[in-house]
Coordinates of C-alpha atoms in Angstrom, one line a residue:
Chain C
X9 CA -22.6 117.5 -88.5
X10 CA -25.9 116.1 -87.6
X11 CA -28.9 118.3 -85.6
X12 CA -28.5 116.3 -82.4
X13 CA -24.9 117.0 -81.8
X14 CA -24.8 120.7 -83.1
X15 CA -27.9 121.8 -80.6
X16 CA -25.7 119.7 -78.1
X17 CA -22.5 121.6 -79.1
X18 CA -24.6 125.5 -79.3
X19 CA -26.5 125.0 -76.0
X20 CA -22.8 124.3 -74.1
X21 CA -21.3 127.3 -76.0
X22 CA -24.2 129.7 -75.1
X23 CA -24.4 128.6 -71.8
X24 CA -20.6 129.1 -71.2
X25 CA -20.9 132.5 -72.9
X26 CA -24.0 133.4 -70.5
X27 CA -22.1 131.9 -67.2
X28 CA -18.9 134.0 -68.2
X29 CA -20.7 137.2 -69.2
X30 CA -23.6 137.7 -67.0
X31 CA -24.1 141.0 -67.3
X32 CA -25.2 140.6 -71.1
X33 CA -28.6 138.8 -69.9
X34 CA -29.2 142.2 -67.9
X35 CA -28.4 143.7 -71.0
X36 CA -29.9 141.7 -72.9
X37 CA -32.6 139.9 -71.3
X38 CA -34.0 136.5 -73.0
X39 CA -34.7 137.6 -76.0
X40 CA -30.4 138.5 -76.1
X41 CA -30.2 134.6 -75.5
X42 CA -32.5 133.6 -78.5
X43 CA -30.4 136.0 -80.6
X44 CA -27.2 134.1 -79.3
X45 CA -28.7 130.5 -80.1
X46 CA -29.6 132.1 -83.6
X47 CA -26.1 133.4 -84.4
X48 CA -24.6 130.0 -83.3
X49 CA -26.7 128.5 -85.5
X50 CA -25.9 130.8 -88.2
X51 CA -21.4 130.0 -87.4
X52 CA -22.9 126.4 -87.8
X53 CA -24.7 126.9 -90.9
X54 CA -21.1 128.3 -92.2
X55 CA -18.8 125.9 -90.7
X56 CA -21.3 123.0 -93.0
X57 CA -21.3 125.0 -96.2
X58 CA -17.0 125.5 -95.7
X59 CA -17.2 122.0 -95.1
X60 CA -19.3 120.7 -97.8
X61 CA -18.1 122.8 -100.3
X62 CA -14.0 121.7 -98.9
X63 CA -13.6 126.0 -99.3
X64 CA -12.5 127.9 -95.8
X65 CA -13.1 130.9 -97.6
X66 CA -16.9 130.3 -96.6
X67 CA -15.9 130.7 -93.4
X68 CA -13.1 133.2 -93.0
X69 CA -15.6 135.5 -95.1
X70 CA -18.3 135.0 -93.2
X71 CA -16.0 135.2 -90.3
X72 CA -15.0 138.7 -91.4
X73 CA -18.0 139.9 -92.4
X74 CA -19.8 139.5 -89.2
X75 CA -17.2 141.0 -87.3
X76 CA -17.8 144.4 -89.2
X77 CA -21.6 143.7 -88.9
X78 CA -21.6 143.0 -85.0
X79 CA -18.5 146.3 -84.2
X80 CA -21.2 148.2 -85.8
X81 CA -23.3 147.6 -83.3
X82 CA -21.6 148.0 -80.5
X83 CA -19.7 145.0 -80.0
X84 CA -16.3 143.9 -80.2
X85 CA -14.2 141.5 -82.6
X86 CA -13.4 140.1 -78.9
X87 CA -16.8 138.4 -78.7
X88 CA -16.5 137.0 -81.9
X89 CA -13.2 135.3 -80.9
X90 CA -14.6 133.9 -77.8
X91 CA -17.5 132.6 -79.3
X92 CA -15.8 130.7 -82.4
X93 CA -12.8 129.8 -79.4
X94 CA -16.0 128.3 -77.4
X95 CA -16.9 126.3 -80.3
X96 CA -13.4 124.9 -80.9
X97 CA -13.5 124.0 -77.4
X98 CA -16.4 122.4 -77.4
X99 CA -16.2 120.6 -80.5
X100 CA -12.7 119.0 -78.6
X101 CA -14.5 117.3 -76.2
X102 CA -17.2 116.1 -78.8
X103 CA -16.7 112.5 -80.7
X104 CA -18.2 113.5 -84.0
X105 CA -15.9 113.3 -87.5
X106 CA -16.3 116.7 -88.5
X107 CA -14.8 118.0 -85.1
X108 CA -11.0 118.3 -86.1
X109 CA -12.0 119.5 -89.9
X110 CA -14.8 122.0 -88.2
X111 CA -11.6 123.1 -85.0
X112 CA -9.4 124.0 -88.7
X113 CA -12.4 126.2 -89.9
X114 CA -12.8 127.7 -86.4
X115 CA -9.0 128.5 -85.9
X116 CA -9.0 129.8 -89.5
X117 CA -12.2 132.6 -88.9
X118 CA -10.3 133.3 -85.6
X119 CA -6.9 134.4 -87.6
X120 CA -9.0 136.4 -90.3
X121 CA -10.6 138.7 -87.6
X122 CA -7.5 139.2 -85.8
Chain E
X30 CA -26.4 159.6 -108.4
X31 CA -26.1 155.5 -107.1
X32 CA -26.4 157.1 -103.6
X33 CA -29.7 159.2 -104.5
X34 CA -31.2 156.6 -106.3
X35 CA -30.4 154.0 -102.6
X36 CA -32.0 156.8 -100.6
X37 CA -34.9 156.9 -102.6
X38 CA -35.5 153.1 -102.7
X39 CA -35.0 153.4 -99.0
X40 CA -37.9 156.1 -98.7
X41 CA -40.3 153.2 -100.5
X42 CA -40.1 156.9 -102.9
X43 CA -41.2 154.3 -106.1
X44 CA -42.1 157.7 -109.0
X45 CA -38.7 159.3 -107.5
X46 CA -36.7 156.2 -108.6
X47 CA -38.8 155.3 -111.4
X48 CA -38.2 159.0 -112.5
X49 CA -34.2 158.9 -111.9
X50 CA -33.8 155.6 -114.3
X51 CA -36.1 156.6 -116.3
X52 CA -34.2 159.9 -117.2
X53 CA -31.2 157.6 -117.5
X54 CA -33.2 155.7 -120.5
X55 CA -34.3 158.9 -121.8
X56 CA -30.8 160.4 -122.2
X57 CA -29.7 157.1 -124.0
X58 CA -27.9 155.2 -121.2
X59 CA -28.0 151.2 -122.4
X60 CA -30.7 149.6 -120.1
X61 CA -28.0 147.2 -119.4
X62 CA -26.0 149.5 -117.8
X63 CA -28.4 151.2 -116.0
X64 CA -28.9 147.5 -114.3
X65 CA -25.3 147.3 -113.9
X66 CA -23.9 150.6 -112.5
X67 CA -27.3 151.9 -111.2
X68 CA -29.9 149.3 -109.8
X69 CA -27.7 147.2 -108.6
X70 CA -24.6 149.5 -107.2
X71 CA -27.6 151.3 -105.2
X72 CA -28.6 147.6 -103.9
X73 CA -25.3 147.2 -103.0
X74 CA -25.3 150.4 -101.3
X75 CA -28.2 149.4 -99.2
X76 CA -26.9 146.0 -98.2
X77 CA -23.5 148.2 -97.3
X78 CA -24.9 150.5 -95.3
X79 CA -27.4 147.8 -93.4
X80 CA -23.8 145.7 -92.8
X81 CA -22.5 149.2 -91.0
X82 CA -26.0 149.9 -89.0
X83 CA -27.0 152.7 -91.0
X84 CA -30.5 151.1 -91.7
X85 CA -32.5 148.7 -90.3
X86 CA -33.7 145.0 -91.5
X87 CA -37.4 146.7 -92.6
X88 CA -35.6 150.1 -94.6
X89 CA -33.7 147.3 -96.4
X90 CA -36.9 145.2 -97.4
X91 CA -39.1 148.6 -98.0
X92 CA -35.9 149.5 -100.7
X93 CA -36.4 145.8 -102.3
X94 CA -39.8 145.9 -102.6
X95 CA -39.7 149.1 -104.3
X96 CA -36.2 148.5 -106.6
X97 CA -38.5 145.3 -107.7
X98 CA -41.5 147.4 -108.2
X99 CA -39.8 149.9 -110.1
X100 CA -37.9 147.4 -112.4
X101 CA -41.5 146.5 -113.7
X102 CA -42.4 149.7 -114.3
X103 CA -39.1 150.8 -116.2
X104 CA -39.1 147.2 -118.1
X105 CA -43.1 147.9 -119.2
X106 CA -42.3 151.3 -120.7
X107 CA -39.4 150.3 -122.7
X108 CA -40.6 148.9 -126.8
X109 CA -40.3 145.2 -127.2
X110 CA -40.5 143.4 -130.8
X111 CA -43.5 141.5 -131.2
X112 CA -43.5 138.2 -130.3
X113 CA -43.8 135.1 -133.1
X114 CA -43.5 131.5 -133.3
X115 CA -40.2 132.0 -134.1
X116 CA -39.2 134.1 -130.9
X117 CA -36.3 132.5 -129.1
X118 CA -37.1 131.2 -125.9
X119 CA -35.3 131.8 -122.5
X120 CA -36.6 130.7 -119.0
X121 CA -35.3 132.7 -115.6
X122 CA -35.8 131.5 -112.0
X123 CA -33.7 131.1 -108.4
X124 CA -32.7 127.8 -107.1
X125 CA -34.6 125.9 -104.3
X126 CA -34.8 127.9 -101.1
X127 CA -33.0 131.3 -102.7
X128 CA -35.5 134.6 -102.4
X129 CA -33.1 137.2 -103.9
X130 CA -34.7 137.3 -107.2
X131 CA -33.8 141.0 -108.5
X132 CA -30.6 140.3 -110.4
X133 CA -32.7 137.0 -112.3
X134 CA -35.5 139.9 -112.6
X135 CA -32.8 142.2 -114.5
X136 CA -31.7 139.5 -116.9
X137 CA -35.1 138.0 -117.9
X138 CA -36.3 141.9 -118.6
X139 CA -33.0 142.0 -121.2
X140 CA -34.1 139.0 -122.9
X141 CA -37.7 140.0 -123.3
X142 CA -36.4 143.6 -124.2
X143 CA -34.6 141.9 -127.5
X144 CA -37.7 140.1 -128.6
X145 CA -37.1 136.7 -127.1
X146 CA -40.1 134.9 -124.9
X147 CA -39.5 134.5 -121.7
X148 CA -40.8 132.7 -118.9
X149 CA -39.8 134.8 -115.6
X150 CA -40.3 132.0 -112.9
X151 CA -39.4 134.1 -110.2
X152 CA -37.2 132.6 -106.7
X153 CA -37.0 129.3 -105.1
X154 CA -37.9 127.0 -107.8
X155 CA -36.9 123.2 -107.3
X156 CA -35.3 121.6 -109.9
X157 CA -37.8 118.9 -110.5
X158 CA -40.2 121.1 -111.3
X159 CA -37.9 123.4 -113.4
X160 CA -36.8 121.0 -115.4
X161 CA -40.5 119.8 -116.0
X162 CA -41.2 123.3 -117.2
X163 CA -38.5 123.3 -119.2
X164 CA -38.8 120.0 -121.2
X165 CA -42.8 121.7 -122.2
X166 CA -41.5 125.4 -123.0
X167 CA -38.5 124.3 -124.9
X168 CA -36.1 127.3 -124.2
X169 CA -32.7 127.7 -126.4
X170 CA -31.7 129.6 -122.7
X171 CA -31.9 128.7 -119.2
X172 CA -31.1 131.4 -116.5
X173 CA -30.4 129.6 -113.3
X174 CA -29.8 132.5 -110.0
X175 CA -28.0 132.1 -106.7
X176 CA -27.1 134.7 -103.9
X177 CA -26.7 132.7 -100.7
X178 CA -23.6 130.6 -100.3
X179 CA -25.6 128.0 -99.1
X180 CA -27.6 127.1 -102.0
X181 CA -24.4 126.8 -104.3
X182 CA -24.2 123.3 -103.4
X183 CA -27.1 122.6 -105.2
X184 CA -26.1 124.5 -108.4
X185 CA -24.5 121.2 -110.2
X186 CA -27.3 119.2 -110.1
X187 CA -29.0 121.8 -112.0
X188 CA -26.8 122.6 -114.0
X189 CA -26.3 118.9 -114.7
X190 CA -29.9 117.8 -115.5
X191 CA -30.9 121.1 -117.1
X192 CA -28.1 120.8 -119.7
X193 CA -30.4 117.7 -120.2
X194 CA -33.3 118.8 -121.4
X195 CA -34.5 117.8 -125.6
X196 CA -34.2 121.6 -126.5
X197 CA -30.9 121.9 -125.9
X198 CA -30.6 125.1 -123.9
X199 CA -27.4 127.2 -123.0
X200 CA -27.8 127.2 -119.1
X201 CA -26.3 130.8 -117.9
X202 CA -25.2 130.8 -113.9
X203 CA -25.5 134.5 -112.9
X204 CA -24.8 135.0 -108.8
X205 CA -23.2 137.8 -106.4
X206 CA -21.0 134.9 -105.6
X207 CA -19.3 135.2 -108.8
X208 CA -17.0 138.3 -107.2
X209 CA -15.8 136.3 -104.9
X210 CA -16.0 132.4 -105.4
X211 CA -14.7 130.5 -108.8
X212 CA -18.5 128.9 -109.2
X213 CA -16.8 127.1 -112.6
X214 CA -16.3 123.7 -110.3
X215 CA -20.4 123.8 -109.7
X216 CA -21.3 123.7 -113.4
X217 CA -20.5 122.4 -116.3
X218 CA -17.9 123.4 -119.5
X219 CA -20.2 124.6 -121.3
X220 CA -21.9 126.7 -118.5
X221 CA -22.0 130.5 -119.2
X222 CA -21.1 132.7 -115.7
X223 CA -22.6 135.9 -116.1
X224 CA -20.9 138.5 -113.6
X225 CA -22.3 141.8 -115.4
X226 CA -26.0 142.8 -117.8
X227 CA -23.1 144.3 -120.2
X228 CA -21.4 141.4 -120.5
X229 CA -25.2 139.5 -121.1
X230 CA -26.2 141.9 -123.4
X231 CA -23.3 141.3 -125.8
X232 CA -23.4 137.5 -125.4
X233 CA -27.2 137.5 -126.5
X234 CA -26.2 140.0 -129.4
X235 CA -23.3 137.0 -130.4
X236 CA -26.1 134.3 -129.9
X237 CA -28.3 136.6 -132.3
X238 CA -25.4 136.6 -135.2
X239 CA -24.3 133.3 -135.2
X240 CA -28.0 132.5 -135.3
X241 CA -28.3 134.8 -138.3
X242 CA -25.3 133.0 -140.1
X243 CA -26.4 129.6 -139.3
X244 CA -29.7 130.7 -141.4
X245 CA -27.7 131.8 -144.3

């Protein structure tokens, strides 16, 4: 996916996630927000490695993994699923050719954390 | 044992880890598997318990800084054979972009520890200018490292050009990612994975015999 549409596709998600959960940039502040855009870019960084390898395992590992990483900090597998589920959603309404192959990788990570 | 040896790396304690593998080595443990089952079950440890919050980011750096200071220490006690022009050669570095160079560390000290000459060229080295170095030293091995998913993309093309070069060389693959991904698709047939230092160790003993036989 090129640069252009992922920083398109993460500043919708974040935004989303910030409009629905405003408590978190009380929480938070703006530094929580930079830490968002980072992590997005981090899914994104595994959704083109799953992809350009043709392996989902990237992605339901990494899906996995993070999960454990972020409930040990406090925070739920829910987020997790909201975020990837914000993605997919996103990545609907986007034109690009990796969307539908990127929405598989997405629905995959989902399954593996529930 | 793995757990006190992870604690002490964590504490930046370098003479109280030095002194743990180093009793190791004195009662006769195989260096080899004090890589394996030691060195890099306690690195494993750490990176477990930074997963589950346990440690921070800068604990986790302070315990690599000093594991990789203490494998140098360990490596320069242990005897070598004297190098001669007819020392077998083996290079060791990380691909482009990869900074995890402790398991490439551990293998390039085995070599060097059975008398071959090696040239340790440490993480992120593009392939251009590996292969360059390669085609001057003319090593019979090539050790080519990866940790990060996302630089296994890459491994092929090494793999590829360095089987390439006029010496010859065996190119060995040895990554984390082995556990869990078949990496045989990124390389060639004749490309060695190497999962453990035992399993090295007695490879580069093999290499050593049928060198031995080929001279008879």
């Amino acid at each position: 996916m090129n640069k252009q549409t992922r920083e398109q596709v993460i500043d919708e998600v974040v935004a989303g996630i910030y409009e629905a959960y405003p408590e978190i940039l009380e929480r938070f502040g703006e530094a929580g927000k930079m830490r968002c855009l980072e992590d997005n870019h981090h899914h994104f960084d595994h959704l083109d490695t799953a992809a350009k390898l043709d392996d989902p395992q990237v992605f339901t590992k990494y899906a996995v993994w993070l999960t454990n990483l972020l409930t040990q900090r406090g925070m739920s597998k829910h987020h997790v699923i909201d975020n990837f589920q914000r993605i997919h959603d996103v990545l609907g309404k986007t034109a690009t050719p990796d969307s539908e192959e990127y929405q598989k990788l997405l629905q995959a990570g989902i399954d593996a954390i529930k | 044992m793995t757990k006190q040896l992870a604690i002490a790396l964590i504490e930046g304690e370098s003479d109280n880890a030095f002194e743990q593998i180093h009793s190791l080595y004195r009662i006769g443990t195989p260096i080899a598997t004090i890589y394996q089952e030691y060195i890099t079950e306690a690195m494993r440890l750490i990176g477990v318990m930074w997963e589950d919050d346990e440690i921070t980011v800068a604990d986790e750096h302070l315990a690599t800084a000093t594991c990789d200071y203490i494998l140098a220490r360990f490596h320069s006690v242990i005897p070598k054979p004297k190098l001669t022009a007819h020392s077998k050669k083996a290079m060791f570095f990380c691909v482009e972009k990869e900074q995890h160079s402790l398991g490439m560390k551990m293998a390039a000290y085995l070599f060097e520890q059975s008398g071959w000459n090696v040239r340790l060229m440490g993480a992120n080295l593009p392939l251009s200018y590996a292969k360059e170095a390669a085609e001057r030293f003319g090593p019979q091995v090539i050790g080519v490292s990866l940790t990060i998913i996302h630089h296994l993309e890459q491994l092929k093309q090494y793999v590829i050009e360095l089987e390439e070069i006029s010496s010859n060389p065996h190119i060995l693959v040895g990554s984390r990612l082995l556990s869990s991904y078949d990496l045989k698709k990124y390389a060639s047939p004749k490309t060695r994975m190497i999962s453990d230092y035992e399993v090295l160790q007695k490879w580069m003993a093999e290499l050593d015999e049928v060198k031995i036989h080929e001279h008879h």
